[in-house]
Amino acid sequence: MPKHYRPAGKKKEGNAAKYITRTKAVNYLQVSLAIFRKLCILKGVFPRQPKKKVEGNHKTYYHTKDIAFLAHDPLIEKFREIKVHRRKVKKAVAKKNRDLADRLLNRPPTYKLDRLVLERYPTFVDALRDLDDCLTMVHLFAALPAVDGERVEVKRIHNCRRLSHEWQAYISRTHSLRKTFISVKGIYYQAEVQGQKITWLTPHALQQVLTDDVDFNVMLSFLEFYETLLGFVNFKLYHSINVNYPPILDPRLEALAAELYALCRYMSAGSRRMIGNSQSDEVMEDKDEKTKADGVIEEDKDVKNKASSKADESELRLAQLQHQLPTNEPGALMNLVEESTADDADDDDTKECKGLFKNLKFYLSREVPRESLLFIIPAFGGTVSWEGEGAPFKEEDEDTTHQIVDRPTQSHVFLSREYVQPQWVFDCVNARIILPTEGYLVGRVPPPHLSPFVDNDAEGYIPEYAETIKRLQAAARNEVLPLPGIGDEDLDNSLVAAMMDRTESNEAAEKKRKLEMLEKQYHDELKMEIDGVAFSSLSNKEGDKSPDAKDDTQSDREEDASKQEEKDDDDIGTALMSRRQRGLYKAMKMGKEKKKEKIELLKKRKKNTDSSASSKKRH
Amino acid sequence: MGQSDGEHEHEGNDLSADDSSWSDGVWSEDDNEESLSFEDSGEGSGSDGESDDAAAAEESDSSEDEVAPRNTVGDVPLEWYKDEEHIGYDIDGRKIRNVIGRGALKPTSGRQMMPRIESSRSVRGLGKGVSGKPYPRLCNARRPRLEPGTFWQRRRKIYDEYNDEEVQITKDEAKIISRLLKGKTPHTNVDPYPDYVDWFEYEDKGHPLSSAPEPKRRFVPSKWEQKKAVKLVRAIRNGWIKFDKPKEERNLYLLWGDETDTADNKRHGLSYIPPPKPKLPGHEESYNPSIEYIPSQEEIDSYQLMYEEDRLKFIPKRFESLRSVPAYEKALREGFDRCLDLYLCPRTRKKRINIDPESLKPKLPSKKDLRPYPKTCYLEFKGHTSPVKSISVEITGQWLASGSCDGTIRVWEVETGRCLKVWNVGGDVRHIAWNPSPDRPILAAVVGHDLLLINAEVGSEEMQMRVKDLLKIDEMAPQDDTDKKPAVRWMKHEKLDGITLIHQKAVSNVEWHYKGDYFTTVVPTGDTRAVLLHQLTKKHSHHPFRKLPGLPVAATFHPSQKMFFVATKKFVQVYDLQKAQLVKKLESGLREISSISIHPGGDNVIVGSKDGKLCWFDTDLSTRPYKTLKGFGLQVPS
């Protein structure tokens, strides 16, 4: 009798009933493996880890409910339809029935994924929570070469580019960007939307190479879902700031590859127009609305209606107003609120971000990554222009405060502005203060660029530059006097800063004292040497000190004893733990050891480099 | 075409003119070379023949095909004959003289008698190289003067290796060859694509090939075609076939419109496990990290020695400026890996404990709370010269007995540390036990192989007397009637005034019953007589267990009941002495039990093992250890 014998007619129970292997699932669904994959990707079905793997250890298990969920999806029928359609086309081509083939190719079966998006993310916050991968993927594809004949369609790459720009425009407009980081892999951004921290990676703006070691079918399936998701997310976000979603861009700017800027302009224009609308609504209701209603679709429709039937105009006007008021009023009100008391509506973070680059004007040189800076600088309240057509202001503009340059030397110098490397912007953003530009001037090797995602204290190792920045931050905070209108929090903040300052100064003082002591000792010794104190006398002196030494040894012994005691305690403790806990304990200890080792390595390297640098200086 | 033909003809005329010019004046010319060649070639029949045939050659323009082959030596390189007098024989059997160099096989026809004009410098050089002399002239004394046509004539000369001669090709022949090389027909007047002449045309003739009448179907519209057309029309009318491309519309709308309805906003089905977010980049991933994050070259080399799994996935790099940062070559790969993780990795919820590892340790009472406990050495009992193996305290607590490897047993007074008595027993004392009965101060000691019972000589006179009585033994009275060799012989120890129990094998352990009458010894290698019970008053001993599940290690009595514990290597067996049956079997889970001890209450048993573990059994609760303590490092001997 086999081990897992089950009498005929008895249903499976437990893990055997709950989980199903992939092969079985594919057979059950009667689809090919490729389609199964695509279904899983689109529906977000993933394998699960059963408590007991009934069919074997090296198999993938899906929950039976998940598979049933797939089986009931209309998408599966759609995929079958597509398969049939492909076969029909093939047959028509084989029979040289060009007409039929063309006709069929014109109308392939299509499907929509909006239902799936809602199914997977019932609330908007859910969608935002899982947006990281989506954004990274869309940005990655936006950076791929849009060339015909490659494995990715040009149309999709353009779509990705558009979606990514729309997203960035929103983030920039609402000043919700929080952190940026230039890594070797690309540029990381972190934004905060509706309380969710969303991090994504954009590749460097260089041509990516399509390698052969990836399966584009899988990636494109993911992208298909992500495009839809991001489209809807963008719609919702634009809706929330009262801008029409599929934004209509200035074709000239678009052609100049300044889509982001075009988008930003569109957005600001859109919101302004909305304000205008509402104001005119309030002031003069009975005026002709044709001029102002061209932006909003709903209004457009209404206008058309009006044009078609002029007979009952008054009635329609009423209906229109009724229709308009509930839709327009909240938005208009919000805009008004935003305009008047924007500072109250935003949280502190946004306020801080919004004002970081206020009153600063940037000019980008040709060689700097324009796209990322065009995104970041407005997100933190700065104005920016670039070299090229369609730029808002020229290089010669007198008000420009910073020119961002990335070349070995810069010849043409305006005295009124500072020439800095792009890293300065990123570091400023991460530190949330305007850093001094000395280190970042053109031609210099900039100070190390540190990741804002690392909690240095938790990590246990603080790079030198992080401390410098901390000091600068503290200084900046001190400078800012608490304004009368600002609430307690800021006061607290400043207090905290002051406290920090004090502690820091204390530390510094202590350090100084130590240094002085050491120096004094050194000087004493030197003096002794000069005076020609004989070694014997010194040794005598040491002999005098010998009781002390004895004391030392005694204390050492005591220390040893106490250590031994501690160790004994440890041993007793581990002796009493259960095996499971002991394993856990050991693993934790090991992890800590590893971390410590890493930090030690870093410290060692730092020491080495420092010593080598100092020796070089001496030479 | 016609024009080109004309040209050809024109050329042809030129050629003929050239020929004529040759025949007219050119041949009469003389010069130095020619005379030289005469000298070289010398006289001979060849020259005669040449002059004879000259006229014939002028007349006939025929090809060499008609001339018999002049080479009679066969297809061998003529070079082989260069040192010979003659080259083969002609048809009449005369020797064909070898003229130095080439041209010995003279042509007979006039065409071949044309003067040699080297086609190229290289040929001439070759000739010189071979013969070592200026190129020989074998022809007659005439040589064409250099004039416009001669270049072409020179070009049209071909050397025939077999016959060793130069062949002059006419212009026509050259043309034919060039046409053949181009893949055309050899002659210009052949039309490769003549107009097709339909030899079988009948239409004008009035007589068709078949005289059958045209069928009707040729005149009526096809039914099936019509049906097909109707089908298509119907499909088009009903909108089943559409010709215009469907419009592409992006139907985005407010998907998450109303967030207030909580019932609708719930995800259905199984609980969703969100994928773990990708790890955020640390300092080392920066394009310009601090110097300490960059591994030295040696470290990078050392990574190569690691296993592939252990190797760092990312090696930090430093770029001087942002413009020098290249595209990340693994960007696509990493995106793809993330995709694979998202749809292929099984997901489970795992609790990640983020606690201080020290909190895992059980809370022990602090040592201060446990005080008073001995901290400092109060007394030292000095006297033994070798390691002390075993000690035992008298039940009253006044006396302490110790057995040592130096073969002595000492009794000490606990409070003062005074050595009361020393016995020299002459052998290692491995175990010692004081009789628990307060009025029987007797010591049981394992000395060498055997057990020794001696009077401790403490206590009152009366007690001493009683003990002496107890330890008196009759000489060998009951020994004979036992069937076999007894397990133990009770012997009087003369010197120490005690009793020796002589065992067959080495005794390892001795324990008293709490009443002080019975005691047990364990002989680990004793097979069926491994555990022995002895009665002191009757001087009798027996072995209660015929069979034991393993080697016994230790045995002891229950402190209050009639129970008996035997510890084998893995288990502890509990026997009822009265009923003589097994009551319980304690499973320690230890590998090698070395000792056993029972709490005076009788419920708790502690078992120590050689692998450094300690089991605490509560016999009331279960047969499994209540607690196992590990990590003593050393074995727990007793």
Short mmCIF file of C-alpha atoms in Angstrom, two decimals, chain B residues 161-549:
data_model
loop_
_atom_site.label_atom_id
_atom_site.label_comp_id
_atom_site.label_asym_id
_atom_site.label_seq_id
_atom_site.Cartn_x
_atom_site.Cartn_y
_atom_site.Cartn_z
CA GLU B 161 53.59 24.33 -73.90
CA TYR B 162 53.05 20.95 -75.46
CA ASN B 163 54.39 21.84 -78.83
CA ASP B 164 56.75 24.42 -77.43
CA GLU B 165 55.63 27.24 -79.57
CA GLU B 166 53.87 30.52 -79.60
CA VAL B 167 50.51 30.58 -81.29
CA GLN B 168 49.28 33.72 -82.85
CA ILE B 169 45.53 34.13 -82.55
CA THR B 170 43.67 36.07 -85.10
CA LYS B 171 41.47 38.89 -84.18
CA ASP B 172 38.34 36.92 -84.96
CA GLU B 173 39.45 34.07 -82.81
CA ALA B 174 40.22 36.44 -79.99
CA LYS B 175 36.80 37.94 -80.36
CA ILE B 176 35.17 34.52 -80.24
CA ILE B 177 37.13 33.66 -77.12
CA SER B 178 36.16 36.87 -75.40
CA ARG B 179 32.51 36.33 -76.27
CA LEU B 180 32.66 32.82 -74.93
CA LEU B 181 34.21 34.09 -71.76
CA LYS B 182 31.39 36.55 -71.38
CA GLY B 183 28.89 33.76 -71.80
CA LYS B 184 27.58 34.90 -75.16
CA THR B 185 27.22 32.96 -78.33
CA PRO B 186 30.53 32.65 -80.17
CA HIS B 187 29.31 34.37 -83.30
CA THR B 188 27.78 37.79 -83.37
CA ASN B 189 25.22 37.05 -86.00
CA VAL B 190 23.31 34.53 -83.89
CA ASP B 191 20.13 35.92 -82.31
CA PRO B 192 19.57 34.11 -79.02
CA TYR B 193 16.06 35.42 -78.56
CA PRO B 194 14.22 35.13 -81.82
CA ASP B 195 10.55 36.08 -81.92
CA TYR B 196 8.32 33.21 -81.01
CA VAL B 197 6.61 31.68 -83.90
CA ASP B 198 3.46 29.86 -82.92
CA TRP B 199 3.43 27.05 -85.34
CA PHE B 200 0.10 25.83 -83.99
CA GLU B 201 -2.01 28.90 -84.44
CA TYR B 202 -5.44 28.12 -85.56
CA GLU B 203 -7.52 31.17 -84.93
CA ASP B 204 -7.08 32.68 -88.31
CA LYS B 205 -7.21 29.36 -89.95
CA GLY B 206 -10.93 28.83 -89.37
CA HIS B 207 -10.37 25.38 -87.99
CA PRO B 208 -10.29 24.96 -84.15
CA LEU B 209 -8.37 22.10 -82.69
CA SER B 210 -11.53 20.82 -81.05
CA SER B 211 -14.78 21.06 -82.79
CA ALA B 212 -16.93 20.68 -79.63
CA PRO B 213 -19.43 23.52 -79.05
CA GLU B 214 -18.79 26.03 -76.25
CA PRO B 215 -20.52 24.79 -73.07
CA LYS B 216 -23.34 26.78 -71.58
CA ARG B 217 -21.61 27.37 -68.32
CA ARG B 218 -19.28 29.65 -70.13
CA PHE B 219 -22.17 32.02 -70.74
CA VAL B 220 -24.23 31.91 -67.50
CA PRO B 221 -23.01 33.53 -64.26
CA SER B 222 -21.64 31.10 -61.73
CA LYS B 223 -24.02 30.03 -59.03
CA TRP B 224 -21.33 29.39 -56.48
CA GLU B 225 -19.67 32.65 -57.05
CA GLN B 226 -22.97 34.33 -56.53
CA LYS B 227 -23.51 32.42 -53.33
CA LYS B 228 -20.12 33.47 -52.10
CA ALA B 229 -20.84 37.06 -53.01
CA VAL B 230 -24.16 36.97 -51.20
CA LYS B 231 -22.46 35.60 -48.18
CA LEU B 232 -19.92 38.37 -48.20
CA VAL B 233 -22.57 41.02 -48.77
CA ARG B 234 -24.56 39.71 -45.89
CA ALA B 235 -21.53 39.65 -43.66
CA ILE B 236 -20.66 43.20 -44.61
CA ARG B 237 -24.23 44.41 -44.11
CA ASN B 238 -24.47 42.78 -40.73
CA GLY B 239 -21.18 44.20 -39.69
CA TRP B 240 -19.42 40.89 -39.40
CA ILE B 241 -16.80 42.04 -41.78
CA LYS B 242 -15.47 45.48 -41.21
CA PHE B 243 -12.94 47.12 -43.43
CA ASP B 244 -11.93 50.17 -41.52
CA LYS B 245 -9.33 49.78 -38.87
CA PRO B 246 -10.75 50.01 -35.38
CA LYS B 247 -10.00 53.28 -33.72
CA GLU B 248 -7.52 53.16 -30.95
CA GLU B 249 -8.96 54.79 -27.95
CA ARG B 250 -7.38 55.05 -24.58
CA ASN B 251 -10.27 54.60 -22.34
CA LEU B 252 -8.89 55.67 -19.06
CA TYR B 253 -11.35 56.77 -16.50
CA LEU B 254 -11.58 57.29 -12.82
CA LEU B 255 -11.11 53.71 -11.77
CA TRP B 256 -11.03 54.32 -8.07
CA GLY B 257 -13.92 56.65 -7.99
CA ASP B 258 -15.61 56.23 -4.74
CA GLU B 259 -13.52 55.01 -1.89
CA THR B 260 -16.13 55.24 0.78
CA ASP B 261 -17.88 51.98 0.03
CA THR B 262 -15.84 49.65 2.13
CA ALA B 263 -17.63 46.44 1.28
CA ASP B 264 -16.85 46.80 -2.37
CA ASN B 265 -13.30 47.84 -1.77
CA LYS B 266 -12.23 44.58 -0.32
CA ARG B 267 -10.10 42.23 -2.17
CA HIS B 268 -11.82 38.96 -2.71
CA GLY B 269 -10.40 35.55 -2.40
CA LEU B 270 -7.26 34.58 -0.66
CA SER B 271 -5.27 36.92 1.42
CA TYR B 272 -2.87 38.95 -0.64
CA ILE B 273 0.76 38.73 0.23
CA PRO B 274 2.44 41.81 -1.14
CA PRO B 275 5.82 41.18 -2.69
CA PRO B 276 8.75 42.36 -0.65
CA LYS B 277 10.01 45.68 -1.90
CA PRO B 278 13.36 45.73 -3.60
CA LYS B 279 16.22 46.56 -1.33
CA LEU B 280 17.05 50.21 -1.19
CA PRO B 281 20.52 51.15 -2.32
CA GLY B 282 23.21 51.76 0.26
CA HIS B 283 26.19 54.06 0.17
CA GLU B 284 28.23 51.57 -1.78
CA GLU B 285 25.93 51.75 -4.77
CA SER B 286 26.57 55.42 -5.30
CA TYR B 287 28.38 56.51 -8.43
CA ASN B 288 30.74 58.39 -6.20
CA PRO B 289 30.91 56.55 -2.87
CA SER B 290 33.31 57.40 -0.08
CA ILE B 291 36.67 55.82 -0.61
CA GLU B 292 36.25 53.31 2.17
CA TYR B 293 33.48 51.56 0.30
CA ILE B 294 35.69 50.70 -2.63
CA PRO B 295 37.46 47.39 -2.27
CA SER B 296 41.13 47.27 -3.07
CA GLN B 297 42.37 45.27 -6.01
CA GLU B 298 43.46 42.46 -3.72
CA GLU B 299 39.99 42.22 -2.26
CA ILE B 300 38.46 42.12 -5.68
CA ASP B 301 40.84 39.32 -6.61
CA SER B 302 39.94 37.50 -3.46
CA TYR B 303 36.29 37.56 -4.47
CA GLN B 304 37.23 35.39 -7.40
CA LEU B 305 38.30 32.67 -5.01
CA MET B 306 34.94 32.63 -3.27
CA TYR B 307 32.07 30.40 -4.15
CA GLU B 308 29.77 31.96 -6.61
CA GLU B 309 26.92 32.24 -4.12
CA ASP B 310 29.10 33.97 -1.57
CA ARG B 311 30.45 36.50 -4.00
CA LEU B 312 29.26 40.05 -3.83
CA LYS B 313 26.55 40.81 -6.31
CA PHE B 314 27.72 44.33 -6.70
CA ILE B 315 31.23 45.66 -6.54
CA PRO B 316 31.33 49.37 -5.73
CA LYS B 317 32.97 51.62 -8.26
CA ARG B 318 33.89 55.24 -8.24
CA PHE B 319 33.47 57.74 -11.02
CA GLU B 320 35.02 61.14 -10.93
CA SER B 321 32.09 62.92 -12.44
CA LEU B 322 28.53 62.24 -13.47
CA ARG B 323 29.30 62.47 -17.16
CA SER B 324 31.67 59.51 -16.97
CA VAL B 325 29.05 57.14 -15.61
CA PRO B 326 28.23 54.55 -18.25
CA ALA B 327 24.92 52.85 -18.84
CA TYR B 328 24.41 50.02 -16.41
CA GLU B 329 24.79 46.89 -18.47
CA LYS B 330 22.78 44.68 -16.16
CA ALA B 331 19.74 46.97 -16.03
CA LEU B 332 17.54 44.75 -18.17
CA ARG B 333 18.77 41.62 -16.52
CA GLU B 334 17.96 42.95 -13.08
CA GLY B 335 14.53 44.08 -14.18
CA PHE B 336 13.94 40.63 -15.54
CA ASP B 337 15.12 38.99 -12.36
CA ARG B 338 12.72 41.08 -10.40
CA CYS B 339 9.91 39.98 -12.72
CA LEU B 340 10.86 36.37 -12.18
CA ASP B 341 10.85 36.91 -8.44
CA LEU B 342 7.41 38.45 -8.66
CA TYR B 343 5.72 35.66 -10.53
CA LEU B 344 7.80 32.58 -9.78
CA CYS B 345 8.80 32.86 -6.15
CA PRO B 346 6.49 31.22 -3.67
CA ARG B 347 5.35 33.73 -1.12
CA THR B 348 4.67 33.16 2.52
CA ARG B 349 4.23 35.47 5.40
CA LYS B 350 7.11 35.15 7.75
CA LYS B 351 7.47 36.76 11.06
CA ARG B 352 10.73 38.56 11.23
CA ILE B 353 11.77 38.87 14.80
CA ASN B 354 13.46 42.12 15.36
CA ILE B 355 14.55 41.69 18.91
CA ASP B 356 17.65 41.72 20.90
CA PRO B 357 19.05 38.20 20.87
CA GLU B 358 19.74 38.45 24.56
CA SER B 359 16.02 38.56 25.22
CA LEU B 360 15.79 35.01 23.94
CA LYS B 361 17.70 33.77 26.92
CA PRO B 362 15.57 32.62 29.81
CA LYS B 363 15.52 34.94 32.74
CA LEU B 364 17.76 33.56 35.39
CA PRO B 365 17.52 34.75 38.92
CA SER B 366 20.42 36.97 39.63
CA LYS B 367 23.15 35.54 41.69
CA LYS B 368 22.60 38.04 44.41
CA ASP B 369 19.13 36.72 45.03
CA LEU B 370 20.45 33.23 45.49
CA ARG B 371 22.73 34.17 48.30
CA PRO B 372 23.94 32.94 50.69
CA TYR B 373 25.88 30.34 48.85
CA PRO B 374 29.47 29.38 49.33
CA LYS B 375 31.68 31.77 47.57
CA THR B 376 35.03 31.37 49.14
CA CYS B 377 36.96 28.33 50.10
CA TYR B 378 36.44 27.79 53.79
CA LEU B 379 38.28 24.62 54.54
CA GLU B 380 40.72 22.46 52.71
CA PHE B 381 41.07 18.82 53.61
CA LYS B 382 44.69 18.10 52.92
CA GLY B 383 46.27 14.69 53.10
CA HIS B 384 45.61 12.73 49.95
CA THR B 385 48.53 12.45 47.61
CA SER B 386 46.60 11.38 44.54
CA PRO B 387 43.31 12.52 43.01
CA VAL B 388 40.30 11.98 45.16
CA LYS B 389 37.79 9.87 43.30
CA SER B 390 34.85 9.89 45.61
CA ILE B 391 33.61 11.41 48.81
CA SER B 392 30.66 10.67 50.99
CA VAL B 393 29.16 12.49 53.94
CA GLU B 394 27.72 10.74 56.91
CA ILE B 395 24.04 11.18 57.40
CA THR B 396 24.53 13.26 60.52
CA GLY B 397 26.82 15.51 58.64
CA GLN B 398 29.62 15.24 61.10
CA TRP B 399 31.95 13.05 59.13
CA LEU B 400 33.24 12.97 55.67
CA ALA B 401 34.83 9.98 54.01
CA SER B 402 37.01 10.26 50.94
CA GLY B 403 38.59 7.69 48.69
CA SER B 404 41.53 8.43 46.55
CA CYS B 405 43.83 6.90 43.96
CA ASP B 406 46.65 6.71 46.41
CA GLY B 407 44.98 3.71 47.95
CA THR B 408 43.79 5.34 51.15
CA ILE B 409 40.44 6.05 52.67
CA ARG B 410 40.30 8.93 55.05
CA VAL B 411 37.61 10.05 57.42
CA TRP B 412 37.49 13.72 58.27
CA GLU B 413 35.64 15.78 60.69
CA VAL B 414 33.71 18.20 58.58
CA GLU B 415 33.79 21.19 60.82
CA THR B 416 37.44 21.21 61.71
CA GLY B 417 39.01 19.47 58.74
CA ARG B 418 40.83 17.06 61.03
CA CYS B 419 41.71 13.75 59.56
CA LEU B 420 40.28 11.26 61.95
CA LYS B 421 41.46 8.07 60.42
CA VAL B 422 43.40 6.71 57.50
CA TRP B 423 43.14 3.24 56.10
CA ASN B 424 45.56 2.00 53.62
CA VAL B 425 43.54 -0.35 51.45
CA GLY B 426 46.12 -0.93 48.79
CA GLY B 427 44.24 -0.07 45.64
CA ASP B 428 42.36 2.70 43.90
CA VAL B 429 39.26 3.72 45.73
CA ARG B 430 36.81 4.47 43.01
CA HIS B 431 33.62 4.92 44.93
CA ILE B 432 32.76 5.32 48.52
CA ALA B 433 29.42 5.42 50.29
CA TRP B 434 28.51 5.95 53.92
CA ASN B 435 25.81 3.83 55.39
CA PRO B 436 22.76 6.05 55.69
CA SER B 437 21.66 4.56 58.92
CA PRO B 438 22.94 6.79 61.73
CA ASP B 439 23.65 3.95 64.11
CA ARG B 440 25.73 1.97 61.67
CA PRO B 441 28.82 3.92 60.85
CA ILE B 442 29.98 1.64 58.07
CA LEU B 443 31.80 2.65 54.95
CA ALA B 444 31.34 0.82 51.66
CA ALA B 445 34.21 1.43 49.27
CA VAL B 446 35.00 0.07 45.87
CA VAL B 447 38.63 -0.86 46.04
CA GLY B 448 40.13 -2.24 42.89
CA HIS B 449 37.85 -5.06 41.74
CA ASP B 450 36.03 -5.55 44.95
CA LEU B 451 33.91 -3.99 47.58
CA LEU B 452 35.17 -3.28 51.02
CA LEU B 453 33.02 -2.75 54.07
CA ILE B 454 34.82 -1.25 56.99
CA ASN B 455 33.96 0.07 60.36
CA ALA B 456 34.34 3.79 60.28
CA GLU B 457 35.10 3.77 63.99
CA VAL B 458 33.12 6.84 64.78
CA GLY B 459 30.32 7.21 67.28
CA SER B 460 29.79 5.77 70.70
CA GLU B 461 31.23 2.60 72.13
CA GLU B 462 27.94 0.81 71.94
CA MET B 463 27.64 1.60 68.30
CA GLN B 464 31.15 0.43 67.71
CA MET B 465 30.36 -2.87 69.27
CA ARG B 466 27.29 -3.38 67.19
CA VAL B 467 29.11 -2.60 64.04
CA LYS B 468 31.84 -4.99 64.94
CA ASP B 469 29.25 -7.67 65.40
CA LEU B 470 27.77 -6.87 62.10
CA LEU B 471 31.02 -7.08 60.32
CA LYS B 472 31.90 -10.42 61.80
CA ILE B 473 31.63 -13.18 59.31
CA ASP B 474 31.60 -16.94 59.55
CA GLU B 475 34.27 -18.57 57.56
CA MET B 476 32.97 -19.98 54.37
CA ALA B 477 30.02 -21.71 55.84
CA PRO B 478 27.39 -21.49 53.14
CA GLN B 479 29.71 -21.53 50.21
CA ASP B 480 29.56 -25.20 49.36
CA ASP B 481 25.91 -25.75 48.92
CA THR B 482 25.55 -23.20 46.15
CA ASP B 483 25.17 -24.81 42.82
CA LYS B 484 27.74 -22.90 40.90
CA LYS B 485 30.32 -20.33 41.39
CA PRO B 486 28.65 -17.59 43.40
CA ALA B 487 28.60 -14.07 42.11
CA VAL B 488 30.11 -12.73 45.27
CA ARG B 489 32.11 -14.20 48.05
CA TRP B 490 31.96 -12.56 51.45
CA MET B 491 35.40 -12.64 52.95
CA LYS B 492 36.81 -11.26 56.10
CA HIS B 493 39.36 -8.60 55.60
CA GLU B 494 41.94 -9.38 58.21
CA LYS B 495 43.91 -6.24 58.24
CA LEU B 496 41.23 -3.66 58.38
CA ASP B 497 38.77 -5.69 60.38
CA GLY B 498 36.13 -5.46 57.70
CA ILE B 499 34.51 -7.53 55.01
CA THR B 500 35.57 -7.87 51.41
CA LEU B 501 33.03 -8.83 48.82
CA ILE B 502 34.98 -10.42 46.08
CA HIS B 503 33.29 -9.98 42.72
CA GLN B 504 34.11 -11.72 39.52
CA LYS B 505 34.44 -8.52 37.55
CA ALA B 506 35.27 -4.98 38.40
CA VAL B 507 32.70 -3.11 40.48
CA SER B 508 31.97 0.41 39.51
CA ASN B 509 29.38 1.60 41.90
CA VAL B 510 27.94 1.05 45.33
CA GLU B 511 24.78 2.45 46.86
CA TRP B 512 23.03 1.87 50.17
CA HIS B 513 19.38 1.40 50.84
CA TYR B 514 18.09 4.16 53.07
CA LYS B 515 17.60 1.78 55.96
CA GLY B 516 21.19 0.77 55.84
CA ASP B 517 20.75 -2.96 55.63
CA TYR B 518 20.77 -3.51 51.92
CA PHE B 519 23.19 -2.20 49.44
CA THR B 520 23.74 -2.71 45.76
CA THR B 521 26.79 -2.94 43.59
CA VAL B 522 26.99 -2.58 39.85
CA VAL B 523 29.35 -4.62 37.76
CA PRO B 524 29.03 -3.20 34.26
CA THR B 525 30.64 -6.14 32.54
CA GLY B 526 28.88 -8.70 34.61
CA ASP B 527 26.23 -9.87 32.11
CA THR B 528 23.42 -11.42 34.11
CA ARG B 529 25.14 -10.61 37.34
CA ALA B 530 25.63 -7.00 36.60
CA VAL B 531 23.48 -5.61 39.37
CA LEU B 532 23.80 -7.24 42.70
CA LEU B 533 21.83 -6.80 45.89
CA HIS B 534 23.48 -7.48 49.19
CA GLN B 535 22.11 -7.73 52.67
CA LEU B 536 24.48 -6.73 55.34
CA THR B 537 22.84 -8.49 58.28
CA LYS B 538 22.56 -11.84 56.59
CA LYS B 539 25.76 -11.49 54.66
CA HIS B 540 23.88 -12.62 51.68
CA SER B 541 23.85 -11.36 48.12
CA HIS B 542 21.90 -12.19 44.99
CA HIS B 543 21.37 -10.89 41.53
CA PRO B 544 17.76 -9.98 40.94
CA PHE B 545 17.92 -9.40 37.19
CA ARG B 546 18.42 -12.21 34.81
CA LYS B 547 18.38 -9.88 31.88
CA LEU B 548 18.87 -6.17 31.42
CA PRO B 549 18.24 -4.06 28.34
#
